[in-house]
């Protein structure tokens, strides 16, 4: 389907190692965020862009057998892995659909949760509008947005360290994805009919090899697209690859991973909308 053309990473089992590392470094904060806003037992939750289902499994446990979790993803391969991970829990419903197509009934969801999805869609405004529409009037959006461009190696004493960043944003422009959405998120939320009640920000920092491998695996997945669509020079690709081979095992060099903003946003009351 069309959405797959904007997604720059691998899907299915080909991305299992990278997503496992992403979960390792981001799931604790995601779970703490969801706990702090009070997702309750018996609630109806939509996990939009559920991927391999790590957060779907946690949400299913949180809402319990009296709740419902809709695991929504545009990739059938991702959903198949989510099914294997989560299992056939009666409170989990798997939905193969793009969020832009508004796959769930209007006003039917207590909590819409989405992590790291909107940078990959062609029309982020339409995706947020669909999320707003599916929420009940007293429902809330729980949105985690990643600033991929904030990744830094420290100390950064090699010009090859940052070569990937220009290609990442160029690839987003070439494929019609919103790789630059991070700073525009508050405006997009307002335009979609939300009131931002809370915004938290965090950024994992680690010198451990597995933290640096999170970037290295993602980089290798994107290399063919960087060469074909982002104007990357093969020699520069090799230079960044050589840099990673040197720094990944070096515990004197740390990585500041993707900075993440967590938004808790309410629907704007209808009477107050323009």
PDB file of C-alpha atoms in Angstrom:
ATOM      1  CA  UNK A   1       0.000   0.000   0.000  1.00  0.00           C
ATOM      2  CA  UNK A   2       1.053   3.626  -0.465  1.00  0.00           C
ATOM      3  CA  UNK A   3       2.172   4.122   3.117  1.00  0.00           C
ATOM      4  CA  UNK A   4       4.954   1.575   2.688  1.00  0.00           C
ATOM      5  CA  UNK A   5       6.672   3.865   0.181  1.00  0.00           C
ATOM      6  CA  UNK A   6       7.288   6.491   2.877  1.00  0.00           C
ATOM      7  CA  UNK A   7       8.709   4.033   5.433  1.00  0.00           C
ATOM      8  CA  UNK A   8      12.488   3.903   5.266  1.00  0.00           C
ATOM      9  CA  UNK A   9      13.213   1.065   7.681  1.00  0.00           C
ATOM     10  CA  UNK A  10      12.907  -2.682   7.173  1.00  0.00           C
ATOM     11  CA  UNK A  11       9.788  -4.513   8.349  1.00  0.00           C
ATOM     12  CA  UNK A  12       9.057  -7.917   9.791  1.00  0.00           C
ATOM     13  CA  UNK A  13      11.824 -10.218  11.005  1.00  0.00           C
ATOM     14  CA  UNK A  14      14.400  -8.151   9.098  1.00  0.00           C
ATOM     15  CA  UNK A  15      13.990  -5.384  11.686  1.00  0.00           C
ATOM     16  CA  UNK A  16      13.707  -7.551  14.781  1.00  0.00           C
ATOM     17  CA  UNK A  17      17.203  -6.836  16.142  1.00  0.00           C
ATOM     18  CA  UNK A  18      16.895  -3.057  15.787  1.00  0.00           C
ATOM     19  CA  UNK A  19      13.422  -2.941  17.326  1.00  0.00           C
ATOM     20  CA  UNK A  20      14.594  -5.080  20.248  1.00  0.00           C
ATOM     21  CA  UNK A  21      17.305  -2.492  20.953  1.00  0.00           C
ATOM     22  CA  UNK A  22      14.820   0.359  20.546  1.00  0.00           C
ATOM     23  CA  UNK A  23      12.502  -1.341  23.047  1.00  0.00           C
ATOM     24  CA  UNK A  24      15.396  -1.829  25.459  1.00  0.00           C
ATOM     25  CA  UNK A  25      16.206   1.876  25.504  1.00  0.00           C
ATOM     26  CA  UNK A  26      12.743   3.427  25.173  1.00  0.00           C
ATOM     27  CA  UNK A  27      10.164   1.055  26.669  1.00  0.00           C
ATOM     28  CA  UNK A  28      10.875   1.954  30.317  1.00  0.00           C
ATOM     29  CA  UNK A  29      10.140   5.620  29.667  1.00  0.00           C
ATOM     30  CA  UNK A  30       7.117   4.803  27.519  1.00  0.00           C
ATOM     31  CA  UNK A  31       5.642   2.615  30.239  1.00  0.00           C
ATOM     32  CA  UNK A  32       6.320   5.223  32.923  1.00  0.00           C
ATOM     33  CA  UNK A  33       4.575   7.838  30.758  1.00  0.00           C
ATOM     34  CA  UNK A  34       1.489   5.653  30.245  1.00  0.00           C
ATOM     35  CA  UNK A  35       1.344   4.788  33.934  1.00  0.00           C
ATOM     36  CA  UNK A  36       1.611   8.439  34.944  1.00  0.00           C
ATOM     37  CA  UNK A  37      -1.374   9.555  32.854  1.00  0.00           C
ATOM     38  CA  UNK A  38      -3.570   6.836  34.329  1.00  0.00           C
ATOM     39  CA  UNK A  39      -4.471   4.390  31.578  1.00  0.00           C
ATOM     40  CA  UNK A  40      -7.018   2.322  33.492  1.00  0.00           C
ATOM     41  CA  UNK A  41      -8.288  -1.223  33.641  1.00  0.00           C
ATOM     42  CA  UNK A  42     -11.224  -1.695  31.290  1.00  0.00           C
ATOM     43  CA  UNK A  43     -10.207   1.150  28.954  1.00  0.00           C
ATOM     44  CA  UNK A  44     -10.300   1.035  25.167  1.00  0.00           C
ATOM     45  CA  UNK A  45      -6.901   1.867  23.678  1.00  0.00           C
ATOM     46  CA  UNK A  46      -5.645   2.146  20.098  1.00  0.00           C
ATOM     47  CA  UNK A  47      -1.930   1.409  19.616  1.00  0.00           C
ATOM     48  CA  UNK A  48      -1.315   3.130  16.290  1.00  0.00           C
ATOM     49  CA  UNK A  49       1.743   1.896  14.400  1.00  0.00           C
ATOM     50  CA  UNK A  50       2.080  -1.000  16.834  1.00  0.00           C
ATOM     51  CA  UNK A  51       5.051  -2.558  15.029  1.00  0.00           C
ATOM     52  CA  UNK A  52       6.157  -5.790  16.694  1.00  0.00           C
ATOM     53  CA  UNK A  53       3.708  -5.292  19.551  1.00  0.00           C
ATOM     54  CA  UNK A  54       5.935  -4.699  22.575  1.00  0.00           C
ATOM     55  CA  UNK A  55       3.802  -1.815  23.827  1.00  0.00           C
ATOM     56  CA  UNK A  56       0.614  -3.582  22.693  1.00  0.00           C
ATOM     57  CA  UNK A  57       1.449  -6.417  25.092  1.00  0.00           C
ATOM     58  CA  UNK A  58       2.004  -3.984  27.945  1.00  0.00           C
ATOM     59  CA  UNK A  59      -1.232  -2.111  27.181  1.00  0.00           C
ATOM     60  CA  UNK A  60      -3.194  -5.373  27.036  1.00  0.00           C
ATOM     61  CA  UNK A  61      -1.966  -6.247  30.513  1.00  0.00           C
ATOM     62  CA  UNK A  62      -2.787  -2.724  31.698  1.00  0.00           C
ATOM     63  CA  UNK A  63      -6.405  -2.653  30.480  1.00  0.00           C
ATOM     64  CA  UNK A  64      -7.023  -6.279  31.445  1.00  0.00           C
ATOM     65  CA  UNK A  65      -9.657  -8.663  30.112  1.00  0.00           C
ATOM     66  CA  UNK A  66     -12.416  -6.041  30.422  1.00  0.00           C
ATOM     67  CA  UNK A  67     -10.603  -3.586  28.144  1.00  0.00           C
ATOM     68  CA  UNK A  68      -9.784  -3.518  24.446  1.00  0.00           C
ATOM     69  CA  UNK A  69      -6.512  -2.788  22.673  1.00  0.00           C
ATOM     70  CA  UNK A  70      -6.606  -2.210  18.926  1.00  0.00           C
ATOM     71  CA  UNK A  71      -3.171  -3.004  17.458  1.00  0.00           C
ATOM     72  CA  UNK A  72      -3.099  -1.000  14.228  1.00  0.00           C
ATOM     73  CA  UNK A  73      -0.332  -1.164  11.632  1.00  0.00           C
ATOM     74  CA  UNK A  74      -0.030  -0.602   7.880  1.00  0.00           C
ATOM     75  CA  UNK A  75       2.324  -3.594   7.575  1.00  0.00           C
ATOM     76  CA  UNK A  76       0.914  -7.123   7.565  1.00  0.00           C
ATOM     77  CA  UNK A  77       4.402  -8.413   8.410  1.00  0.00           C
ATOM     78  CA  UNK A  78       4.576  -6.263  11.541  1.00  0.00           C
ATOM     79  CA  UNK A  79       1.138  -7.410  12.653  1.00  0.00           C
ATOM     80  CA  UNK A  80       2.065 -11.064  12.179  1.00  0.00           C
ATOM     81  CA  UNK A  81       5.039 -10.623  14.511  1.00  0.00           C
ATOM     82  CA  UNK A  82       2.849  -8.739  16.985  1.00  0.00           C
ATOM     83  CA  UNK A  83       0.436 -11.668  16.982  1.00  0.00           C
ATOM     84  CA  UNK A  84       3.297 -14.048  17.779  1.00  0.00           C
ATOM     85  CA  UNK A  85       4.555 -11.804  20.589  1.00  0.00           C
ATOM     86  CA  UNK A  86       1.251 -10.816  22.157  1.00  0.00           C
ATOM     87  CA  UNK A  87      -0.686 -13.998  21.486  1.00  0.00           C
ATOM     88  CA  UNK A  88      -4.418 -14.447  21.129  1.00  0.00           C
ATOM     89  CA  UNK A  89      -5.497 -12.371  24.113  1.00  0.00           C
ATOM     90  CA  UNK A  90      -9.249 -11.714  23.912  1.00  0.00           C
ATOM     91  CA  UNK A  91      -8.784  -7.998  24.596  1.00  0.00           C
ATOM     92  CA  UNK A  92      -6.451  -7.455  21.601  1.00  0.00           C
ATOM     93  CA  UNK A  93      -7.843  -6.772  18.114  1.00  0.00           C
ATOM     94  CA  UNK A  94      -5.408  -6.611  15.184  1.00  0.00           C
ATOM     95  CA  UNK A  95      -6.176  -4.057  12.476  1.00  0.00           C
ATOM     96  CA  UNK A  96      -4.259  -3.968   9.189  1.00  0.00           C
ATOM     97  CA  UNK A  97      -4.736  -0.377   8.026  1.00  0.00           C
ATOM     98  CA  UNK A  98      -3.124   3.016   7.572  1.00  0.00           C
ATOM     99  CA  UNK A  99      -4.032   5.509  10.282  1.00  0.00           C
ATOM    100  CA  UNK A 100      -4.706   8.133   7.577  1.00  0.00           C
ATOM    101  CA  UNK A 101      -7.648   5.975   6.469  1.00  0.00           C
ATOM    102  CA  UNK A 102      -9.299   6.351   9.922  1.00  0.00           C
ATOM    103  CA  UNK A 103      -9.816   2.595  10.455  1.00  0.00           C
ATOM    104  CA  UNK A 104     -11.621   2.792  13.831  1.00  0.00           C
ATOM    105  CA  UNK A 105     -15.100   4.078  14.614  1.00  0.00           C
ATOM    106  CA  UNK A 106     -15.418   7.780  15.509  1.00  0.00           C
ATOM    107  CA  UNK A 107     -15.686   8.445  19.236  1.00  0.00           C
ATOM    108  CA  UNK A 108     -14.933   4.839  20.191  1.00  0.00           C
ATOM    109  CA  UNK A 109     -11.499   5.103  21.863  1.00  0.00           C
ATOM    110  CA  UNK A 110     -10.530   6.284  25.364  1.00  0.00           C
ATOM    111  CA  UNK A 111      -6.800   6.527  24.677  1.00  0.00           C
ATOM    112  CA  UNK A 112      -4.955   6.756  21.370  1.00  0.00           C
ATOM    113  CA  UNK A 113      -1.284   5.848  21.788  1.00  0.00           C
ATOM    114  CA  UNK A 114       1.324   6.214  19.060  1.00  0.00           C
ATOM    115  CA  UNK A 115       5.109   6.019  19.304  1.00  0.00           C
ATOM    116  CA  UNK A 116       7.594   7.075  16.612  1.00  0.00           C
ATOM    117  CA  UNK A 117       5.061   6.701  13.807  1.00  0.00           C
ATOM    118  CA  UNK A 118       4.262  10.130  12.390  1.00  0.00           C
ATOM    119  CA  UNK A 119       7.713  10.749  10.906  1.00  0.00           C
ATOM    120  CA  UNK A 120       7.011   7.862   8.522  1.00  0.00           C
ATOM    121  CA  UNK A 121       3.584   8.837   7.161  1.00  0.00           C
ATOM    122  CA  UNK A 122       2.937  10.892   4.053  1.00  0.00           C
ATOM    123  CA  UNK A 123       0.278  13.109   5.658  1.00  0.00           C
ATOM    124  CA  UNK A 124       0.882  13.634   9.371  1.00  0.00           C
ATOM    125  CA  UNK A 125      -1.948  16.173   9.599  1.00  0.00           C
ATOM    126  CA  UNK A 126      -4.425  13.631   8.226  1.00  0.00           C
ATOM    127  CA  UNK A 127      -3.101  10.996  10.635  1.00  0.00           C
ATOM    128  CA  UNK A 128      -3.609  13.280  13.642  1.00  0.00           C
ATOM    129  CA  UNK A 129      -7.066  14.264  12.426  1.00  0.00           C
ATOM    130  CA  UNK A 130      -7.976  10.561  12.213  1.00  0.00           C
ATOM    131  CA  UNK A 131      -6.682  10.024  15.756  1.00  0.00           C
ATOM    132  CA  UNK A 132      -8.744  12.948  17.019  1.00  0.00           C
ATOM    133  CA  UNK A 133     -11.855  11.641  15.298  1.00  0.00           C
ATOM    134  CA  UNK A 134     -11.634   8.155  16.808  1.00  0.00           C
ATOM    135  CA  UNK A 135     -11.311   9.491  20.375  1.00  0.00           C
ATOM    136  CA  UNK A 136     -14.301   9.803  22.682  1.00  0.00           C
ATOM    137  CA  UNK A 137     -15.060  13.383  23.734  1.00  0.00           C
ATOM    138  CA  UNK A 138     -13.263  12.848  27.041  1.00  0.00           C
ATOM    139  CA  UNK A 139     -10.508  10.760  25.453  1.00  0.00           C
ATOM    140  CA  UNK A 140      -6.845  11.667  25.163  1.00  0.00           C
ATOM    141  CA  UNK A 141      -3.936  11.260  22.771  1.00  0.00           C
ATOM    142  CA  UNK A 142      -0.644   9.881  24.076  1.00  0.00           C
ATOM    143  CA  UNK A 143       1.949  10.666  21.449  1.00  0.00           C
ATOM    144  CA  UNK A 144       5.683   9.949  21.519  1.00  0.00           C
ATOM    145  CA  UNK A 145       7.708  11.842  18.930  1.00  0.00           C
ATOM    146  CA  UNK A 146      11.370  11.141  18.227  1.00  0.00           C
ATOM    147  CA  UNK A 147      13.906  13.736  17.118  1.00  0.00           C
ATOM    148  CA  UNK A 148      16.156  11.429  15.110  1.00  0.00           C
ATOM    149  CA  UNK A 149      18.419  14.329  14.151  1.00  0.00           C
ATOM    150  CA  UNK A 150      19.345  14.890  17.802  1.00  0.00           C
ATOM    151  CA  UNK A 151      21.489  11.744  17.871  1.00  0.00           C
ATOM    152  CA  UNK A 152      25.112  12.608  18.673  1.00  0.00           C
ATOM    153  CA  UNK A 153      28.298  10.716  19.450  1.00  0.00           C
ATOM    154  CA  UNK A 154      30.339  12.200  22.294  1.00  0.00           C
ATOM    155  CA  UNK A 155      33.063  13.146  22.197  1.00  0.00           C
ATOM    156  CA  UNK A 156      32.539  13.940  18.523  1.00  0.00           C
ATOM    157  CA  UNK A 157      36.025  14.283  17.073  1.00  0.00           C
ATOM    158  CA  UNK A 158      35.471  12.660  13.682  1.00  0.00           C
ATOM    159  CA  UNK A 159      33.738  14.463  10.795  1.00  0.00           C
ATOM    160  CA  UNK A 160      32.386  11.109   9.621  1.00  0.00           C
ATOM    161  CA  UNK A 161      30.210  10.864  12.748  1.00  0.00           C
ATOM    162  CA  UNK A 162      27.420  13.104  11.447  1.00  0.00           C
ATOM    163  CA  UNK A 163      27.393  12.266   7.750  1.00  0.00           C
ATOM    164  CA  UNK A 164      24.163  10.234   8.069  1.00  0.00           C
ATOM    165  CA  UNK A 165      22.050  13.179   9.304  1.00  0.00           C
ATOM    166  CA  UNK A 166      21.874  15.032   5.993  1.00  0.00           C
ATOM    167  CA  UNK A 167      20.923  11.814   4.192  1.00  0.00           C
ATOM    168  CA  UNK A 168      18.166  11.011   6.705  1.00  0.00           C
ATOM    169  CA  UNK A 169      16.358  14.307   6.124  1.00  0.00           C
ATOM    170  CA  UNK A 170      16.993  14.220   2.380  1.00  0.00           C
ATOM    171  CA  UNK A 171      15.455  10.742   2.262  1.00  0.00           C
ATOM    172  CA  UNK A 172      12.358  11.989   4.050  1.00  0.00           C
ATOM    173  CA  UNK A 173      11.930  14.772   1.496  1.00  0.00           C
ATOM    174  CA  UNK A 174      12.463  12.362  -1.393  1.00  0.00           C
ATOM    175  CA  UNK A 175       9.913   9.850  -0.133  1.00  0.00           C
ATOM    176  CA  UNK A 176       7.322  12.325   1.132  1.00  0.00           C
ATOM    177  CA  UNK A 177       7.791  11.284   4.769  1.00  0.00           C
ATOM    178  CA  UNK A 178       7.855  13.715   7.694  1.00  0.00           C
ATOM    179  CA  UNK A 179      11.389  13.077   8.961  1.00  0.00           C
ATOM    180  CA  UNK A 180      11.488  16.725  10.076  1.00  0.00           C
ATOM    181  CA  UNK A 181       8.204  16.669  12.006  1.00  0.00           C
ATOM    182  CA  UNK A 182       9.580  16.912  15.551  1.00  0.00           C
ATOM    183  CA  UNK A 183       9.584  20.703  15.888  1.00  0.00           C
ATOM    184  CA  UNK A 184       6.232  21.049  14.079  1.00  0.00           C
ATOM    185  CA  UNK A 185       4.333  18.669  16.328  1.00  0.00           C
ATOM    186  CA  UNK A 186       2.739  21.269  18.680  1.00  0.00           C
ATOM    187  CA  UNK A 187       1.325  23.218  15.745  1.00  0.00           C
ATOM    188  CA  UNK A 188       0.036  20.058  14.055  1.00  0.00           C
ATOM    189  CA  UNK A 189      -1.665  18.935  17.264  1.00  0.00           C
ATOM    190  CA  UNK A 190      -3.404  22.287  17.638  1.00  0.00           C
ATOM    191  CA  UNK A 191      -4.546  22.275  14.024  1.00  0.00           C
ATOM    192  CA  UNK A 192      -5.939  18.737  14.448  1.00  0.00           C
ATOM    193  CA  UNK A 193      -8.154  19.830  17.336  1.00  0.00           C
ATOM    194  CA  UNK A 194      -6.063  18.988  20.381  1.00  0.00           C
ATOM    195  CA  UNK A 195      -5.098  20.931  23.495  1.00  0.00           C
ATOM    196  CA  UNK A 196      -1.655  19.935  24.785  1.00  0.00           C
ATOM    197  CA  UNK A 197      -1.984  19.302  28.521  1.00  0.00           C
ATOM    198  CA  UNK A 198       1.551  18.064  29.110  1.00  0.00           C
ATOM    199  CA  UNK A 199       4.817  17.610  27.271  1.00  0.00           C
ATOM    200  CA  UNK A 200       7.785  15.676  28.665  1.00  0.00           C
ATOM    201  CA  UNK A 201      11.163  15.229  27.018  1.00  0.00           C
ATOM    202  CA  UNK A 202      13.922  12.688  27.523  1.00  0.00           C
ATOM    203  CA  UNK A 203      17.018  11.439  25.726  1.00  0.00           C
ATOM    204  CA  UNK A 204      18.819   8.197  26.561  1.00  0.00           C
ATOM    205  CA  UNK A 205      22.610   8.475  26.763  1.00  0.00           C
ATOM    206  CA  UNK A 206      24.859   5.426  26.886  1.00  0.00           C
ATOM    207  CA  UNK A 207      28.384   4.276  26.092  1.00  0.00           C
ATOM    208  CA  UNK A 208      27.323   0.637  25.843  1.00  0.00           C
ATOM    209  CA  UNK A 209      27.775  -1.045  22.451  1.00  0.00           C
ATOM    210  CA  UNK A 210      24.099  -2.022  22.163  1.00  0.00           C
ATOM    211  CA  UNK A 211      23.022   1.635  22.338  1.00  0.00           C
ATOM    212  CA  UNK A 212      25.311   2.509  19.427  1.00  0.00           C
ATOM    213  CA  UNK A 213      24.132  -0.569  17.537  1.00  0.00           C
ATOM    214  CA  UNK A 214      20.620   0.875  17.519  1.00  0.00           C
ATOM    215  CA  UNK A 215      21.891   3.582  15.182  1.00  0.00           C
ATOM    216  CA  UNK A 216      24.240   1.263  13.287  1.00  0.00           C
ATOM    217  CA  UNK A 217      21.479  -1.195  12.404  1.00  0.00           C
ATOM    218  CA  UNK A 218      19.140   1.560  11.289  1.00  0.00           C
ATOM    219  CA  UNK A 219      21.881   3.123   9.198  1.00  0.00           C
ATOM    220  CA  UNK A 220      22.577  -0.132   7.350  1.00  0.00           C
ATOM    221  CA  UNK A 221      18.883  -0.579   6.608  1.00  0.00           C
ATOM    222  CA  UNK A 222      18.779   2.895   5.048  1.00  0.00           C
ATOM    223  CA  UNK A 223      22.012   2.671   3.020  1.00  0.00           C
ATOM    224  CA  UNK A 224      20.373   1.520  -0.254  1.00  0.00           C
ATOM    225  CA  UNK A 225      17.824   4.331  -0.017  1.00  0.00           C
ATOM    226  CA  UNK A 226      20.490   6.878   0.938  1.00  0.00           C
ATOM    227  CA  UNK A 227      22.393   5.973  -2.216  1.00  0.00           C
ATOM    228  CA  UNK A 228      19.345   5.895  -4.491  1.00  0.00           C
ATOM    229  CA  UNK A 229      17.201   8.730  -3.146  1.00  0.00           C
ATOM    230  CA  UNK A 230      19.263  10.956  -0.832  1.00  0.00           C
ATOM    231  CA  UNK A 231      22.314  11.704  -2.964  1.00  0.00           C
ATOM    232  CA  UNK A 232      24.749   9.940  -0.642  1.00  0.00           C
ATOM    233  CA  UNK A 233      28.264   9.392  -1.956  1.00  0.00           C
ATOM    234  CA  UNK A 234      29.428   5.762  -1.654  1.00  0.00           C
ATOM    235  CA  UNK A 235      32.762   6.875  -0.235  1.00  0.00           C
ATOM    236  CA  UNK A 236      30.958   8.862   2.467  1.00  0.00           C
ATOM    237  CA  UNK A 237      28.768   5.850   3.252  1.00  0.00           C
ATOM    238  CA  UNK A 238      31.933   3.794   3.732  1.00  0.00           C
ATOM    239  CA  UNK A 239      33.417   6.527   5.930  1.00  0.00           C
ATOM    240  CA  UNK A 240      30.434   6.534   8.304  1.00  0.00           C
ATOM    241  CA  UNK A 241      30.385   2.732   8.339  1.00  0.00           C
ATOM    242  CA  UNK A 242      34.080   2.672   9.279  1.00  0.00           C
ATOM    243  CA  UNK A 243      33.401   5.235  12.018  1.00  0.00           C
ATOM    244  CA  UNK A 244      30.684   3.014  13.487  1.00  0.00           C
ATOM    245  CA  UNK A 245      32.899  -0.067  13.366  1.00  0.00           C
ATOM    246  CA  UNK A 246      35.442   1.855  15.420  1.00  0.00           C
ATOM    247  CA  UNK A 247      33.156   3.473  18.016  1.00  0.00           C
ATOM    248  CA  UNK A 248      30.495   0.820  18.675  1.00  0.00           C
ATOM    249  CA  UNK A 249      32.776  -1.319  20.908  1.00  0.00           C
ATOM    250  CA  UNK A 250      34.584   1.721  22.404  1.00  0.00           C
ATOM    251  CA  UNK A 251      33.050   2.456  25.819  1.00  0.00           C
ATOM    252  CA  UNK A 252      34.945   5.752  26.010  1.00  0.00           C
ATOM    253  CA  UNK A 253      32.574   7.060  23.333  1.00  0.00           C
ATOM    254  CA  UNK A 254      28.898   7.515  24.194  1.00  0.00           C
ATOM    255  CA  UNK A 255      25.847   8.102  22.067  1.00  0.00           C
ATOM    256  CA  UNK A 256      23.073  10.544  22.834  1.00  0.00           C
ATOM    257  CA  UNK A 257      20.175   8.669  21.266  1.00  0.00           C
ATOM    258  CA  UNK A 258      17.032  10.134  19.725  1.00  0.00           C
ATOM    259  CA  UNK A 259      15.478  12.826  21.892  1.00  0.00           C
ATOM    260  CA  UNK A 260      11.813  12.082  22.499  1.00  0.00           C
ATOM    261  CA  UNK A 261       8.869  14.296  23.414  1.00  0.00           C
ATOM    262  CA  UNK A 262       5.852  12.700  25.064  1.00  0.00           C
ATOM    263  CA  UNK A 263       2.565  14.548  24.539  1.00  0.00           C
ATOM    264  CA  UNK A 264      -0.583  14.177  26.593  1.00  0.00           C
ATOM    265  CA  UNK A 265      -3.265  15.986  24.578  1.00  0.00           C
ATOM    266  CA  UNK A 266      -7.021  16.344  25.042  1.00  0.00           C
ATOM    267  CA  UNK A 267      -9.653  16.889  22.393  1.00  0.00           C
ATOM    268  CA  UNK A 268     -10.684  20.511  22.137  1.00  0.00           C
ATOM    269  CA  UNK A 269     -14.352  20.889  23.157  1.00  0.00           C
ATOM    270  CA  UNK A 270     -16.542  21.180  20.066  1.00  0.00           C
ATOM    271  CA  UNK A 271     -18.082  24.498  21.104  1.00  0.00           C
ATOM    272  CA  UNK A 272     -14.649  26.128  21.186  1.00  0.00           C
ATOM    273  CA  UNK A 273     -13.528  25.023  17.723  1.00  0.00           C
ATOM    274  CA  UNK A 274     -13.341  27.505  14.897  1.00  0.00           C
TER     275      UNK A 274
END
